[in-house]
mmCIF file of C-alpha atoms and ligand atoms in Angstrom:
data_model
loop_
_atom_site.group_PDB
_atom_site.id
_atom_site.type_symbol
_atom_site.label_atom_id
_atom_site.label_comp_id
_atom_site.label_asym_id
_atom_site.label_seq_id
_atom_site.Cartn_x
_atom_site.Cartn_y
_atom_site.Cartn_z
ATOM 1 C CA MET I 1 43.369 5.010 1.014
ATOM 2 C CA SER I 2 43.260 6.951 -2.316
ATOM 3 C CA PRO I 3 44.524 5.063 -5.388
ATOM 4 C CA THR I 4 46.417 8.069 -6.069
ATOM 5 C CA THR I 5 48.425 8.000 -2.708
ATOM 6 C CA THR I 6 51.453 5.641 -2.386
ATOM 7 C CA PRO I 7 50.289 2.361 -1.230
ATOM 8 C CA LYS I 8 52.296 -0.264 0.762
ATOM 9 C CA PHE I 9 52.250 -2.612 -2.383
ATOM 10 C CA ARG I 10 52.464 -2.142 -5.997
ATOM 11 C CA ASN I 11 49.165 -1.703 -7.877
ATOM 12 C CA PRO I 12 50.069 -3.431 -11.282
ATOM 13 C CA ARG I 13 46.789 -1.759 -12.811
ATOM 14 C CA ALA I 14 47.757 1.655 -11.473
ATOM 15 C CA LYS I 15 48.362 3.144 -14.788
ATOM 16 C CA HIS I 16 44.915 2.208 -15.713
ATOM 17 C CA ASN I 17 43.297 3.885 -12.644
ATOM 18 C CA PHE I 18 42.745 7.229 -14.453
ATOM 19 C CA GLN I 19 40.373 9.493 -12.631
ATOM 20 C CA GLY I 20 40.071 7.076 -9.859
ATOM 21 C CA ARG I 21 38.673 4.046 -11.741
ATOM 22 C CA THR I 22 39.256 0.943 -9.837
ATOM 23 C CA CYS I 23 37.551 -2.490 -9.845
ATOM 24 C CA SER I 24 36.321 -3.564 -6.488
ATOM 25 C CA VAL I 25 34.016 -6.424 -5.175
ATOM 26 C CA ALA I 26 31.014 -4.332 -3.936
ATOM 27 C CA ALA I 27 29.360 -7.310 -2.215
ATOM 28 C CA VAL I 28 29.423 -11.227 -2.442
ATOM 29 C CA GLY I 29 26.553 -13.919 -1.840
ATOM 30 C CA SER I 30 26.358 -17.480 -2.116
ATOM 31 C CA TYR I 31 23.762 -20.363 -2.131
ATOM 32 C CA VAL I 32 23.864 -23.998 -1.520
ATOM 33 C CA PRO I 33 21.101 -26.494 -1.666
ATOM 34 C CA SER I 34 19.724 -27.749 1.688
ATOM 35 C CA ARG I 35 20.160 -31.448 0.951
ATOM 36 C CA ILE I 36 23.357 -32.899 2.697
ATOM 37 C CA LEU I 37 25.143 -36.203 1.425
ATOM 38 C CA THR I 38 27.412 -37.200 4.479
ATOM 39 C CA ASN I 39 30.233 -39.685 4.095
ATOM 40 C CA ALA I 40 28.335 -42.250 5.961
ATOM 41 C CA ASP I 41 25.384 -41.890 2.956
ATOM 42 C CA LEU I 42 28.323 -42.546 0.559
ATOM 43 C CA GLU I 43 29.441 -45.626 2.485
ATOM 44 C CA LYS I 44 25.938 -47.058 1.647
ATOM 45 C CA MET I 45 26.515 -46.207 -2.217
ATOM 46 C CA VAL I 46 29.970 -47.205 -3.008
ATOM 47 C CA ASP I 47 32.707 -49.181 -1.606
ATOM 48 C CA THR I 48 34.344 -46.317 0.562
ATOM 49 C CA SER I 49 34.571 -45.157 4.143
ATOM 50 C CA ASP I 50 34.356 -41.936 6.094
ATOM 51 C CA GLU I 51 37.767 -42.612 7.238
ATOM 52 C CA TRP I 52 39.250 -42.831 3.550
ATOM 53 C CA ILE I 53 37.299 -39.716 2.476
ATOM 54 C CA THR I 54 38.396 -37.734 5.571
ATOM 55 C CA THR I 55 41.907 -38.556 5.605
ATOM 56 C CA ARG I 56 42.528 -38.189 1.766
ATOM 57 C CA THR I 57 40.513 -35.236 0.989
ATOM 58 C CA GLY I 58 39.152 -33.447 4.329
ATOM 59 C CA ILE I 59 35.616 -33.670 3.045
ATOM 60 C CA LYS I 60 32.923 -34.698 5.315
ATOM 61 C CA GLU I 61 29.723 -33.668 3.574
ATOM 62 C CA ARG I 62 28.450 -32.037 0.338
ATOM 63 C CA ARG I 63 25.170 -30.451 -0.877
ATOM 64 C CA ILE I 64 23.114 -31.973 -3.510
ATOM 65 C CA ALA I 65 20.655 -30.068 -5.597
ATOM 66 C CA ALA I 66 17.112 -31.285 -5.783
ATOM 67 C CA GLU I 67 16.060 -32.836 -9.201
ATOM 68 C CA SER I 68 14.043 -29.669 -10.024
ATOM 69 C CA GLU I 69 16.866 -27.194 -8.833
ATOM 70 C CA PHE I 70 19.198 -26.328 -11.680
ATOM 71 C CA THR I 71 22.487 -24.522 -11.981
ATOM 72 C CA SER I 72 20.726 -21.491 -12.910
ATOM 73 C CA ASP I 73 18.520 -21.380 -9.810
ATOM 74 C CA LEU I 74 21.522 -21.933 -7.538
ATOM 75 C CA GLY I 75 23.372 -19.125 -9.434
ATOM 76 C CA ALA I 76 20.326 -16.654 -9.256
ATOM 77 C CA GLU I 77 19.820 -17.170 -5.624
ATOM 78 C CA ALA I 78 23.529 -16.501 -4.888
ATOM 79 C CA ALA I 79 23.235 -13.363 -7.262
ATOM 80 C CA ARG I 80 20.073 -12.164 -5.435
ATOM 81 C CA ARG I 81 22.106 -12.300 -2.096
ATOM 82 C CA ALA I 82 25.041 -10.428 -3.355
ATOM 83 C CA MET I 83 22.927 -7.812 -5.106
ATOM 84 C CA ALA I 84 20.944 -7.216 -1.992
ATOM 85 C CA ARG I 85 24.197 -6.775 0.006
ATOM 86 C CA ALA I 86 25.652 -4.405 -2.611
ATOM 87 C CA GLY I 87 22.345 -2.308 -2.592
ATOM 88 C CA VAL I 88 22.078 -2.949 -6.365
ATOM 89 C CA THR I 89 18.778 -3.499 -8.185
ATOM 90 C CA PRO I 90 18.518 -5.920 -11.235
ATOM 91 C CA ASP I 91 17.985 -2.875 -13.573
ATOM 92 C CA GLN I 92 21.333 -1.568 -12.765
ATOM 93 C CA ILE I 93 23.233 -4.854 -13.800
ATOM 94 C CA ASP I 94 25.057 -4.110 -17.039
ATOM 95 C CA LEU I 95 26.675 -7.631 -17.441
ATOM 96 C CA ILE I 96 26.307 -11.174 -16.126
ATOM 97 C CA ILE I 97 29.199 -13.480 -16.411
ATOM 98 C CA VAL I 98 28.587 -17.266 -15.316
ATOM 99 C CA ALA I 99 31.495 -19.495 -14.894
ATOM 100 C CA THR I 100 30.326 -23.282 -14.968
ATOM 101 C CA ILE I 101 30.872 -26.650 -16.432
ATOM 102 C CA THR I 102 27.389 -27.870 -15.614
ATOM 103 C CA PRO I 103 25.034 -25.404 -17.520
ATOM 104 C CA ASP I 104 21.499 -25.988 -17.427
ATOM 105 C CA MET I 105 21.793 -26.903 -21.082
ATOM 106 C CA PRO I 106 24.316 -26.549 -23.809
ATOM 107 C CA PHE I 107 22.695 -23.434 -24.931
ATOM 108 C CA PRO I 108 21.349 -20.769 -24.477
ATOM 109 C CA SER I 109 23.874 -19.736 -21.693
ATOM 110 C CA THR I 110 23.194 -20.173 -17.891
ATOM 111 C CA ALA I 111 23.886 -16.371 -17.743
ATOM 112 C CA CYS I 112 20.816 -15.707 -19.983
ATOM 113 C CA LEU I 113 18.696 -17.910 -17.685
ATOM 114 C CA ILE I 114 19.891 -16.213 -14.588
ATOM 115 C CA GLN I 115 19.237 -12.893 -16.307
ATOM 116 C CA GLN I 116 15.751 -13.893 -16.604
ATOM 117 C CA LYS I 117 15.370 -15.331 -13.127
ATOM 118 C CA ILE I 118 16.803 -12.172 -11.543
ATOM 119 C CA GLY I 119 14.954 -9.631 -13.840
ATOM 120 C CA ALA I 120 18.109 -8.046 -14.974
ATOM 121 C CA ARG I 121 16.511 -6.994 -18.283
ATOM 122 C CA ARG I 122 19.020 -4.287 -19.359
ATOM 123 C CA SER I 123 22.137 -6.796 -18.846
ATOM 124 C CA ALA I 124 24.290 -8.538 -21.592
ATOM 125 C CA ALA I 125 24.919 -12.012 -20.326
ATOM 126 C CA PHE I 126 27.247 -14.866 -21.370
ATOM 127 C CA ASP I 127 28.996 -18.069 -19.831
ATOM 128 C CA ILE I 128 32.698 -18.822 -19.620
ATOM 129 C CA GLU I 129 34.216 -22.249 -19.078
ATOM 130 C CA ALA I 130 37.403 -22.606 -17.294
ATOM 131 C CA ALA I 131 36.090 -25.451 -14.900
ATOM 132 C CA CYS I 132 37.375 -25.100 -11.290
ATOM 133 C CA SER I 133 39.305 -21.810 -12.393
ATOM 134 C CA GLY I 134 36.239 -20.208 -13.733
ATOM 135 C CA PHE I 135 35.477 -17.819 -11.143
ATOM 136 C CA ILE I 136 38.985 -16.145 -11.284
ATOM 137 C CA TYR I 137 38.613 -16.147 -15.083
ATOM 138 C CA ALA I 138 35.221 -14.487 -14.844
ATOM 139 C CA LEU I 139 36.420 -11.876 -12.183
ATOM 140 C CA GLU I 140 39.252 -10.865 -14.599
ATOM 141 C CA ILE I 141 36.955 -10.623 -17.507
ATOM 142 C CA GLY I 142 34.381 -8.551 -15.582
ATOM 143 C CA GLN I 143 37.238 -6.310 -14.210
ATOM 144 C CA GLN I 144 38.170 -5.452 -17.942
ATOM 145 C CA PHE I 145 34.639 -4.206 -18.594
ATOM 146 C CA ILE I 146 34.786 -1.998 -15.513
ATOM 147 C CA MET I 147 38.152 -0.462 -15.951
ATOM 148 C CA SER I 148 37.503 0.257 -19.628
ATOM 149 C CA ARG I 149 34.391 1.990 -18.463
ATOM 150 C CA THR I 150 32.349 -0.007 -20.739
ATOM 151 C CA TYR I 151 30.120 -1.190 -17.911
ATOM 152 C CA ASP I 152 29.641 0.294 -14.296
ATOM 153 C CA THR I 153 27.957 -2.884 -12.729
ATOM 154 C CA VAL I 154 29.139 -6.484 -13.517
ATOM 155 C CA LEU I 155 27.696 -9.584 -11.790
ATOM 156 C CA VAL I 156 30.120 -12.533 -11.753
ATOM 157 C CA ILE I 157 28.811 -15.764 -10.749
ATOM 158 C CA GLY I 158 30.209 -19.460 -10.200
ATOM 159 C CA ALA I 159 27.648 -22.107 -10.266
ATOM 160 C CA GLU I 160 27.585 -25.698 -10.462
ATOM 161 C CA LYS I 161 25.280 -28.678 -10.294
ATOM 162 C CA LEU I 162 28.272 -31.244 -10.390
ATOM 163 C CA SER I 163 25.745 -33.890 -9.071
ATOM 164 C CA SER I 164 24.349 -34.032 -12.665
ATOM 165 C CA ILE I 165 27.643 -35.101 -14.137
ATOM 166 C CA THR I 166 29.033 -37.239 -11.203
ATOM 167 C CA ASP I 167 29.298 -40.966 -11.859
ATOM 168 C CA TRP I 168 27.584 -42.314 -8.582
ATOM 169 C CA LYS I 169 29.100 -45.700 -9.317
ATOM 170 C CA ASP I 170 32.736 -44.384 -9.361
ATOM 171 C CA ARG I 171 34.254 -44.186 -5.977
ATOM 172 C CA ASN I 172 37.256 -42.468 -7.218
ATOM 173 C CA THR I 173 35.270 -39.278 -8.083
ATOM 174 C CA CYS I 174 31.914 -39.473 -6.505
ATOM 175 C CA VAL I 175 32.934 -38.726 -2.957
ATOM 176 C CA LEU I 176 34.653 -35.393 -4.197
ATOM 177 C CA PHE I 177 32.037 -33.122 -5.638
ATOM 178 C CA GLY I 178 29.103 -31.100 -4.606
ATOM 179 C CA ASP I 179 26.491 -28.378 -5.730
ATOM 180 C CA GLY I 180 26.443 -24.783 -5.009
ATOM 181 C CA ALA I 181 27.018 -21.187 -6.308
ATOM 182 C CA GLY I 182 28.658 -17.927 -5.380
ATOM 183 C CA ALA I 183 28.289 -14.451 -6.792
ATOM 184 C CA ALA I 184 30.084 -11.120 -6.763
ATOM 185 C CA VAL I 185 28.876 -7.644 -7.938
ATOM 186 C CA LEU I 186 31.805 -5.658 -9.338
ATOM 187 C CA ARG I 187 31.935 -1.814 -9.487
ATOM 188 C CA SER I 188 34.259 0.966 -9.195
ATOM 189 C CA ARG I 189 34.863 2.269 -5.631
ATOM 190 C CA PRO I 190 36.651 5.473 -4.759
ATOM 191 C CA ASN I 191 39.483 5.179 -2.383
ATOM 192 C CA SER I 192 40.152 1.391 -2.993
ATOM 193 C CA HIS I 193 42.579 -0.540 -5.253
ATOM 194 C CA GLY I 194 40.063 -3.558 -5.618
ATOM 195 C CA LEU I 195 41.254 -6.348 -7.856
ATOM 196 C CA LEU I 196 45.150 -5.604 -7.977
ATOM 197 C CA THR I 197 46.127 -8.496 -10.451
ATOM 198 C CA ALA I 198 44.826 -11.630 -11.739
ATOM 199 C CA VAL I 199 47.055 -14.420 -13.049
ATOM 200 C CA MET I 200 45.497 -16.798 -15.642
ATOM 201 C CA GLY I 201 47.000 -19.830 -17.137
ATOM 202 C CA ALA I 202 46.206 -23.050 -19.223
ATOM 203 C CA ASP I 203 47.695 -26.294 -20.353
ATOM 204 C CA GLY I 204 45.579 -28.022 -23.142
ATOM 205 C CA GLU I 205 48.286 -30.742 -23.366
ATOM 206 C CA LYS I 206 46.935 -32.157 -20.066
ATOM 207 C CA ALA I 207 43.202 -32.038 -20.994
ATOM 208 C CA ASP I 208 42.916 -35.748 -20.500
ATOM 209 C CA LEU I 209 43.626 -35.641 -16.818
ATOM 210 C CA LEU I 210 40.183 -34.347 -15.854
ATOM 211 C CA PHE I 211 37.214 -34.195 -18.579
ATOM 212 C CA MET I 212 33.762 -35.403 -19.559
ATOM 213 C CA PRO I 213 33.957 -37.393 -22.661
ATOM 214 C CA GLY I 214 30.265 -37.121 -23.910
ATOM 215 C CA GLY I 215 28.008 -34.555 -24.886
ATOM 216 C CA GLY I 216 29.969 -32.326 -27.159
ATOM 217 C CA SER I 217 30.541 -32.295 -30.854
ATOM 218 C CA ARG I 218 33.109 -35.070 -30.511
ATOM 219 C CA CYS I 219 30.797 -37.608 -28.864
ATOM 220 C CA PRO I 220 27.086 -36.461 -29.163
ATOM 221 C CA ALA I 221 24.564 -38.223 -26.778
ATOM 222 C CA SER I 222 23.718 -41.720 -28.230
ATOM 223 C CA LEU I 223 22.516 -44.810 -26.657
ATOM 224 C CA GLU I 224 26.042 -46.124 -26.789
ATOM 225 C CA SER I 225 27.520 -42.982 -25.018
ATOM 226 C CA VAL I 226 25.203 -43.212 -22.252
ATOM 227 C CA ASN I 227 25.564 -46.947 -21.653
ATOM 228 C CA SER I 228 29.316 -46.446 -21.763
ATOM 229 C CA ARG I 229 28.798 -43.596 -18.895
ATOM 230 C CA LEU I 230 30.484 -41.062 -21.113
ATOM 231 C CA HIS I 231 28.420 -38.376 -19.664
ATOM 232 C CA PHE I 232 30.009 -38.260 -16.460
ATOM 233 C CA LEU I 233 33.221 -36.524 -15.353
ATOM 234 C CA ARG I 234 36.464 -38.664 -15.142
ATOM 235 C CA MET I 235 39.736 -37.794 -13.364
ATOM 236 C CA GLU I 236 43.345 -39.131 -12.973
ATOM 237 C CA GLY I 237 43.369 -38.060 -9.210
ATOM 238 C CA LYS I 238 47.108 -38.567 -8.516
ATOM 239 C CA GLU I 239 48.317 -36.598 -11.510
ATOM 240 C CA THR I 240 45.641 -33.940 -11.093
ATOM 241 C CA PHE I 241 46.704 -33.470 -7.583
ATOM 242 C CA LYS I 242 50.443 -33.097 -8.423
ATOM 243 C CA ASN I 243 49.665 -30.458 -11.133
ATOM 244 C CA ALA I 244 47.221 -28.635 -8.877
ATOM 245 C CA VAL I 245 49.923 -28.048 -6.214
ATOM 246 C CA GLN I 246 52.472 -26.947 -8.653
ATOM 247 C CA ALA I 247 50.195 -24.663 -10.718
ATOM 248 C CA MET I 248 48.569 -23.037 -7.840
ATOM 249 C CA HIS I 249 51.790 -22.411 -6.120
ATOM 250 C CA THR I 250 53.239 -20.842 -9.400
ATOM 251 C CA ALA I 251 50.267 -18.629 -10.061
ATOM 252 C CA ALA I 252 50.133 -17.350 -6.438
ATOM 253 C CA THR I 253 53.773 -16.510 -6.550
ATOM 254 C CA GLU I 254 53.514 -14.737 -9.613
ATOM 255 C CA ALA I 255 50.367 -12.609 -8.414
ATOM 256 C CA LEU I 256 52.262 -11.848 -5.298
ATOM 257 C CA LYS I 257 55.388 -10.854 -7.201
ATOM 258 C CA ARG I 258 53.323 -8.379 -9.321
ATOM 259 C CA CYS I 259 52.218 -6.736 -6.301
ATOM 260 C CA GLU I 260 55.442 -6.770 -4.621
ATOM 261 C CA LEU I 261 53.889 -8.389 -1.784
ATOM 262 C CA ASP I 262 55.254 -10.884 0.632
ATOM 263 C CA ILE I 263 52.868 -13.717 1.622
ATOM 264 C CA SER I 264 52.870 -12.434 5.334
ATOM 265 C CA ARG I 265 51.045 -9.461 4.122
ATOM 266 C CA ILE I 266 48.144 -11.353 3.012
ATOM 267 C CA LYS I 267 45.265 -11.391 5.580
ATOM 268 C CA LEU I 268 43.443 -14.455 3.938
ATOM 269 C CA ILE I 269 44.391 -17.095 1.224
ATOM 270 C CA ILE I 270 41.216 -18.348 -0.390
ATOM 271 C CA PRO I 271 42.264 -21.441 -2.311
ATOM 272 C CA HIS I 272 40.102 -23.771 -4.564
ATOM 273 C CA GLN I 273 38.340 -26.190 -2.223
ATOM 274 C CA ALA I 274 39.404 -29.597 -3.950
ATOM 275 C CA ASN I 275 41.374 -31.338 -1.177
ATOM 276 C CA ARG I 276 42.569 -30.450 2.214
ATOM 277 C CA ARG I 277 46.116 -31.840 1.315
ATOM 278 C CA ILE I 278 46.320 -29.719 -1.849
ATOM 279 C CA ILE I 279 45.469 -26.557 0.204
ATOM 280 C CA ASP I 280 48.058 -27.419 2.829
ATOM 281 C CA ALA I 281 50.713 -28.249 0.370
ATOM 282 C CA VAL I 282 50.265 -24.895 -1.440
ATOM 283 C CA GLY I 283 50.139 -23.014 1.759
ATOM 284 C CA GLU I 284 53.388 -24.515 2.841
ATOM 285 C CA ARG I 285 55.145 -23.918 -0.467
ATOM 286 C CA LEU I 286 53.978 -20.364 -0.327
ATOM 287 C CA GLY I 287 55.286 -20.031 3.266
ATOM 288 C CA ALA I 288 51.840 -19.091 4.710
ATOM 289 C CA ARG I 289 50.689 -19.700 8.249
ATOM 290 C CA PRO I 290 47.800 -22.210 8.665
ATOM 291 C CA ASP I 291 45.601 -19.456 9.956
ATOM 292 C CA GLN I 292 45.906 -17.652 6.612
ATOM 293 C CA LEU I 293 44.114 -20.407 4.628
ATOM 294 C CA PHE I 294 40.514 -20.391 4.567
ATOM 295 C CA VAL I 295 38.984 -23.870 4.136
ATOM 296 C CA ASN I 296 35.405 -24.944 4.019
ATOM 297 C CA LEU I 297 35.485 -27.961 1.932
ATOM 298 C CA GLU I 298 34.454 -30.272 4.814
ATOM 299 C CA LYS I 299 31.050 -28.875 4.425
ATOM 300 C CA TYR I 300 30.707 -28.795 0.573
ATOM 301 C CA GLY I 301 33.365 -30.665 -1.344
ATOM 302 C CA ASN I 302 34.549 -29.565 -4.549
ATOM 303 C CA THR I 303 32.057 -27.332 -6.192
ATOM 304 C CA SER I 304 34.342 -26.283 -9.257
ATOM 305 C CA ALA I 305 33.696 -22.984 -10.406
ATOM 306 C CA ALA I 306 31.448 -22.217 -7.265
ATOM 307 C CA SER I 307 34.331 -23.106 -4.766
ATOM 308 C CA VAL I 308 36.148 -20.017 -4.161
ATOM 309 C CA ALA I 309 33.164 -17.873 -4.708
ATOM 310 C CA ILE I 310 31.326 -19.565 -1.780
ATOM 311 C CA ALA I 311 34.491 -19.484 0.212
ATOM 312 C CA LEU I 312 34.979 -15.715 -0.370
ATOM 313 C CA ASP I 313 31.446 -15.106 0.775
ATOM 314 C CA GLU I 314 31.871 -17.176 3.858
ATOM 315 C CA ALA I 315 35.105 -15.601 4.776
ATOM 316 C CA VAL I 316 33.521 -12.077 4.327
ATOM 317 C CA GLN I 317 30.255 -12.991 6.223
ATOM 318 C CA SER I 318 32.042 -14.601 9.096
ATOM 319 C CA GLY I 319 34.425 -11.363 9.560
ATOM 320 C CA ARG I 320 37.552 -13.042 8.466
ATOM 321 C CA ILE I 321 38.012 -10.315 5.923
ATOM 322 C CA GLU I 322 37.444 -6.703 6.325
ATOM 323 C CA ARG I 323 37.679 -3.681 4.021
ATOM 324 C CA GLY I 324 41.216 -2.780 3.258
ATOM 325 C CA ASP I 325 42.717 -6.296 4.062
ATOM 326 C CA LEU I 326 44.653 -8.086 1.138
ATOM 327 C CA ILE I 327 43.566 -11.327 0.041
ATOM 328 C CA LEU I 328 44.852 -13.906 -2.278
ATOM 329 C CA MET I 329 42.623 -16.265 -4.326
ATOM 330 C CA VAL I 330 44.136 -19.161 -5.984
ATOM 331 C CA VAL I 331 42.400 -21.781 -8.176
ATOM 332 C CA PHE I 332 43.089 -24.898 -10.464
ATOM 333 C CA GLY I 333 41.110 -27.078 -12.674
ATOM 334 C CA ALA I 334 40.403 -29.046 -15.757
ATOM 335 C CA GLY I 335 41.762 -27.763 -18.941
ATOM 336 C CA LEU I 336 44.187 -27.737 -17.208
ATOM 337 C CA THR I 337 43.538 -24.163 -16.058
ATOM 338 C CA TRP I 338 44.704 -22.249 -12.992
ATOM 339 C CA GLY I 339 44.770 -18.694 -11.658
ATOM 340 C CA ALA I 340 45.418 -16.447 -8.759
ATOM 341 C CA ALA I 341 44.134 -13.047 -7.906
ATOM 342 C CA VAL I 342 45.115 -10.381 -5.118
ATOM 343 C CA ILE I 343 42.306 -8.049 -4.099
ATOM 344 C CA GLU I 344 42.464 -5.174 -1.647
ATOM 345 C CA TRP I 345 39.132 -5.849 -0.050
HETATM 346 O O1 UT7 V 401 39.011 -29.476 -8.924
HETATM 347 C C1 UT7 V 401 40.029 -29.714 -9.937
HETATM 348 C C2 UT7 V 401 41.140 -30.419 -9.270
HETATM 349 N N1 UT7 V 401 40.867 -31.444 -8.557
HETATM 350 C C3 UT7 V 401 41.641 -31.912 -7.775
HETATM 351 O O2 UT7 V 401 42.776 -31.309 -7.563
HETATM 352 C C4 UT7 V 401 41.636 -33.401 -7.237
HETATM 353 C C5 UT7 V 401 43.116 -33.888 -7.114
HETATM 354 N N2 UT7 V 401 43.088 -35.414 -6.734
HETATM 355 C C6 UT7 V 401 42.925 -35.842 -5.289
HETATM 356 O O3 UT7 V 401 42.426 -35.009 -4.635
HETATM 357 C C7 UT7 V 401 43.330 -37.035 -4.822
HETATM 358 O O4 UT7 V 401 44.113 -37.556 -5.891
HETATM 359 C C8 UT7 V 401 42.203 -37.952 -4.708
HETATM 360 C C9 UT7 V 401 41.412 -37.712 -3.475
HETATM 361 C C10 UT7 V 401 41.247 -38.003 -5.853
HETATM 362 C C11 UT7 V 401 42.686 -39.397 -4.467
HETATM 363 O O5 UT7 V 401 43.589 -39.510 -3.438
HETATM 364 P P1 UT7 V 401 45.026 -40.190 -3.702
HETATM 365 O O6 UT7 V 401 45.665 -40.162 -2.485
HETATM 366 O O7 UT7 V 401 45.600 -39.661 -4.876
HETATM 367 O O8 UT7 V 401 44.437 -41.742 -3.801
HETATM 368 P P2 UT7 V 401 44.620 -42.718 -5.142
HETATM 369 O O9 UT7 V 401 43.832 -42.197 -6.293
HETATM 370 O O10 UT7 V 401 46.083 -42.981 -5.375
HETATM 371 O O11 UT7 V 401 43.995 -44.074 -4.612
HETATM 372 C C12 UT7 V 401 44.571 -44.765 -3.515
HETATM 373 C C13 UT7 V 401 43.724 -46.036 -3.251
HETATM 374 C C14 UT7 V 401 43.397 -46.812 -4.565
HETATM 375 O O12 UT7 V 401 43.413 -48.132 -4.111
HETATM 376 P P3 UT7 V 401 44.763 -49.124 -4.624
HETATM 377 O O13 UT7 V 401 44.729 -49.021 -5.804
HETATM 378 O O14 UT7 V 401 45.908 -48.428 -3.927
HETATM 379 O O15 UT7 V 401 44.415 -50.415 -3.901
HETATM 380 C C15 UT7 V 401 42.066 -46.424 -4.832
HETATM 381 O O16 UT7 V 401 41.425 -47.386 -5.596
HETATM 382 O O17 UT7 V 401 42.420 -45.500 -2.682
HETATM 383 C C16 UT7 V 401 41.542 -46.158 -3.379
HETATM 384 N N3 UT7 V 401 40.482 -45.414 -3.613
HETATM 385 C C17 UT7 V 401 39.350 -45.379 -2.741
HETATM 386 N N4 UT7 V 401 39.313 -45.931 -1.488
HETATM 387 C C18 UT7 V 401 37.905 -45.669 -0.802
HETATM 388 C C19 UT7 V 401 39.809 -44.331 -4.448
HETATM 389 N N5 UT7 V 401 38.740 -43.761 -4.110
HETATM 390 C C20 UT7 V 401 38.492 -44.170 -2.981
HETATM 391 C C21 UT7 V 401 37.372 -44.024 -2.280
HETATM 392 N N6 UT7 V 401 37.216 -44.869 -1.147
HETATM 393 N N7 UT7 V 401 36.255 -43.136 -2.323
#
């Protein structure tokens, strides 16, 4: 369908589609480390059980990167896979945006390290940080560069080595997280609407629900900070859960409203993979059928900024999304942050 013909939904960006410019996902790719940590393995590490983890979260196993494998390695491999599928060479990449809360180091950015690894010598590169909402934030930022014709090819990556900030002695959190990366190549594609809209939100009042106290300017690394375990993430699970359900529902509803779409028109919903119960509650509030919800958290746990990127890739590669389908992505994370995007695939 041409962006200029009347679609069966409203394109909130239509006024920017001058001369057929749209922002589409040309291809996606993902990569997860090979090492699997099962619930049974965790039973040997902390006072937990497969039964508790499965019923409270839906997670059965997660991937853990090798000591010598960093966020930039995971992100670079996901990027290579997305670029190969898109038929894009490294020198065609204009910009790399990496969403992560586990950069290889505070600076330089992981995006610069990935730029070097994939040989995208021409590209600009920077990181953004919106925790588990990062991939939608990065997509929306990348979209702006495409629609403004500043760049033609933008690589958006969500990559995390959460095992590096997980407190393996805290059963409240260590069962939840995993490592991995997903990437998308953004380009203008004729006869497509692409990224129709993206809602982004934040509430810094609730920053203390999910955070890592150490390592920044407020609490630089010291012997004391390390001994006090301040370089691991901390979470108020129950409050975070409640906020996640509410924010994801509100963001998804707003995104659908902007496109004048009923949930029944959405082929697949790709929610942040934090907890099966959160996904089911959001799906129920949206009035979605269970088969509209994509879930893969049983294999990977919560991979933060990589979560929806990996899920999107798996949904595409398994044939659950085809060109022309409408999809809804919805995320939530520390900050607090949240977001939702509607994409004509
Ligand atoms: O990605 C960013 C967004 N993240 C999220 O959205 C995560 C949101 N939160 C959650 O997914 C859930 O709150 C959790 C899975 C983290 C926890 O589930 P819950 O149903 O809220 O459990 P809870 O924290 O209220 O804990 C219930 C009980 C507690 O025991 P008592 O105090 O009732 O005796 C915990 O100590 O379960 C205990 N518990 C565990 N037991 C076995 C907590 N973690 C574990 C564990 N194994 N791993």
